[in-house]
Tab-separated table of C-alpha atoms in Angstrom:
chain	number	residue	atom	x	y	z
A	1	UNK	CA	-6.393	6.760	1.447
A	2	UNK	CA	-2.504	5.274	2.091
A	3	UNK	CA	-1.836	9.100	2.024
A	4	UNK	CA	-0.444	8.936	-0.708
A	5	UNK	CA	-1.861	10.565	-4.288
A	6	UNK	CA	-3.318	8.409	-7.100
A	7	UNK	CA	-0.369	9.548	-9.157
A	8	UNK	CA	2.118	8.693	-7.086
A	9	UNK	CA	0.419	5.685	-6.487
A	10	UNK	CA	0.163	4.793	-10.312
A	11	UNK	CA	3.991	5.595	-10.779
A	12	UNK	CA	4.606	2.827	-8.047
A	13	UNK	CA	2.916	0.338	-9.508
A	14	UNK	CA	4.203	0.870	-13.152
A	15	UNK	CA	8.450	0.898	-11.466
A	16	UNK	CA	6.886	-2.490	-10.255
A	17	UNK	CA	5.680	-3.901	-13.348
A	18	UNK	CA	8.850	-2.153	-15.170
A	19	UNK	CA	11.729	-4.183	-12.422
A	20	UNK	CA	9.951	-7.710	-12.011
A	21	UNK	CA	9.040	-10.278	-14.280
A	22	UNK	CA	5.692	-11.383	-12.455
A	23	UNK	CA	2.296	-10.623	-13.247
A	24	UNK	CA	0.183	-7.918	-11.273
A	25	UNK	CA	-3.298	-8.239	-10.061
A	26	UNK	CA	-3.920	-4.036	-8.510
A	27	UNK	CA	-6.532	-4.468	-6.322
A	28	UNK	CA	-8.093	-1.334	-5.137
A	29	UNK	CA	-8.945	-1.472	-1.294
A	30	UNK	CA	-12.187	0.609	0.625
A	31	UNK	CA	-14.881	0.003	-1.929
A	32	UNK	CA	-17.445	0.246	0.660
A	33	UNK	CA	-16.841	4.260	1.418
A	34	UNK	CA	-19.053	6.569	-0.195
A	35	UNK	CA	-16.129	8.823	-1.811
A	36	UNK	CA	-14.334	5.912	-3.208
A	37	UNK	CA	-13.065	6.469	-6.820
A	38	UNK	CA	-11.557	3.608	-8.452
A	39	UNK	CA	-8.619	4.250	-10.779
A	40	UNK	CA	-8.262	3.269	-14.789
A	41	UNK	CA	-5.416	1.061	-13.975
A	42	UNK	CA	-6.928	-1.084	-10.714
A	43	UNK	CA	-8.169	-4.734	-11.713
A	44	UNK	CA	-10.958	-5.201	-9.342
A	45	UNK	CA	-12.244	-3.527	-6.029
A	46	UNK	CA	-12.870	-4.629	-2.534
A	47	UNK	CA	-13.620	-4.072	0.938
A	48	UNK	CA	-12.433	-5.412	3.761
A	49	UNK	CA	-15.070	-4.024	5.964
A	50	UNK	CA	-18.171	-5.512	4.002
A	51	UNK	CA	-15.805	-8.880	2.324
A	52	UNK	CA	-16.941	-7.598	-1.140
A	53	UNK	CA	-14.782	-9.910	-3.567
A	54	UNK	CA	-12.294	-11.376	-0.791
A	55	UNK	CA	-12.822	-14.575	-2.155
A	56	UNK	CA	-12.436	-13.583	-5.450
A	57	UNK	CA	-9.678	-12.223	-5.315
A	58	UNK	CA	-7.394	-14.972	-2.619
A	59	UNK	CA	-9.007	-17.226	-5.821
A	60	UNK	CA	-7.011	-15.152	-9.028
A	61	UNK	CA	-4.451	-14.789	-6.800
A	62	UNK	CA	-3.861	-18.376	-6.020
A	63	UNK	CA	-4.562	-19.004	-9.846
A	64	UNK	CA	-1.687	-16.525	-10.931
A	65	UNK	CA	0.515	-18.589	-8.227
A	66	UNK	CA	-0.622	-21.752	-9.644
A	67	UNK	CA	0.240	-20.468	-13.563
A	68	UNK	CA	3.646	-18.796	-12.505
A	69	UNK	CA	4.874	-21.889	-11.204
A	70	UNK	CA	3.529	-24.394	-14.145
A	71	UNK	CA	5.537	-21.520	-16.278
A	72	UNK	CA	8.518	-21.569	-14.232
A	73	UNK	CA	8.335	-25.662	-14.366
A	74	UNK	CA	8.239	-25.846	-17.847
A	75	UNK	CA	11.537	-23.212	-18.446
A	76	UNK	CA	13.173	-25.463	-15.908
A	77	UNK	CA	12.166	-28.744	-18.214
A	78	UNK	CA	14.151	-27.333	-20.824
A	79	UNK	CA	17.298	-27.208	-19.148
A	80	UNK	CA	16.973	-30.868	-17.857
């Protein structure tokens, strides 16, 4: 684990999503260990050690990227 609890973890990530105005893709990390639990609130697993869903997940994130900045673009457009 990060050493710290699910809970805390979970109260993190929802102060994130509370103070910025960007989307959130909660990727849950260690897939590959045999105690690995993964939590209601985590998008989609992975492991570094085996590469399960790397590319996957470099590919949403660059999509997000590529959709927060066509938003962004177009609020900017009105202002022009």
């Amino acid at each position: 684990t990060c050493g710290y609890e699910i809970e805390e973890q979970k109260r993190l990530l929802d102060e994130v999503v509370q103070n910025f105005d960007l989307p959130v893709y909660v990727v849950a990390n260690k897939a590959d260990h045999e105690r690995f639990e993964m939590p209601d609130f985590v998008d989609v697993r992975m492991s570094t050690a085996t590469g399960e869903n790397i590319d996957s997940i470099v590919d949403k994130l660059v999509e997000m990227i590529d959709e927060n900045k066509k938003e962004n673009e177009e609020d900017q457009s009105i202002f022009d």
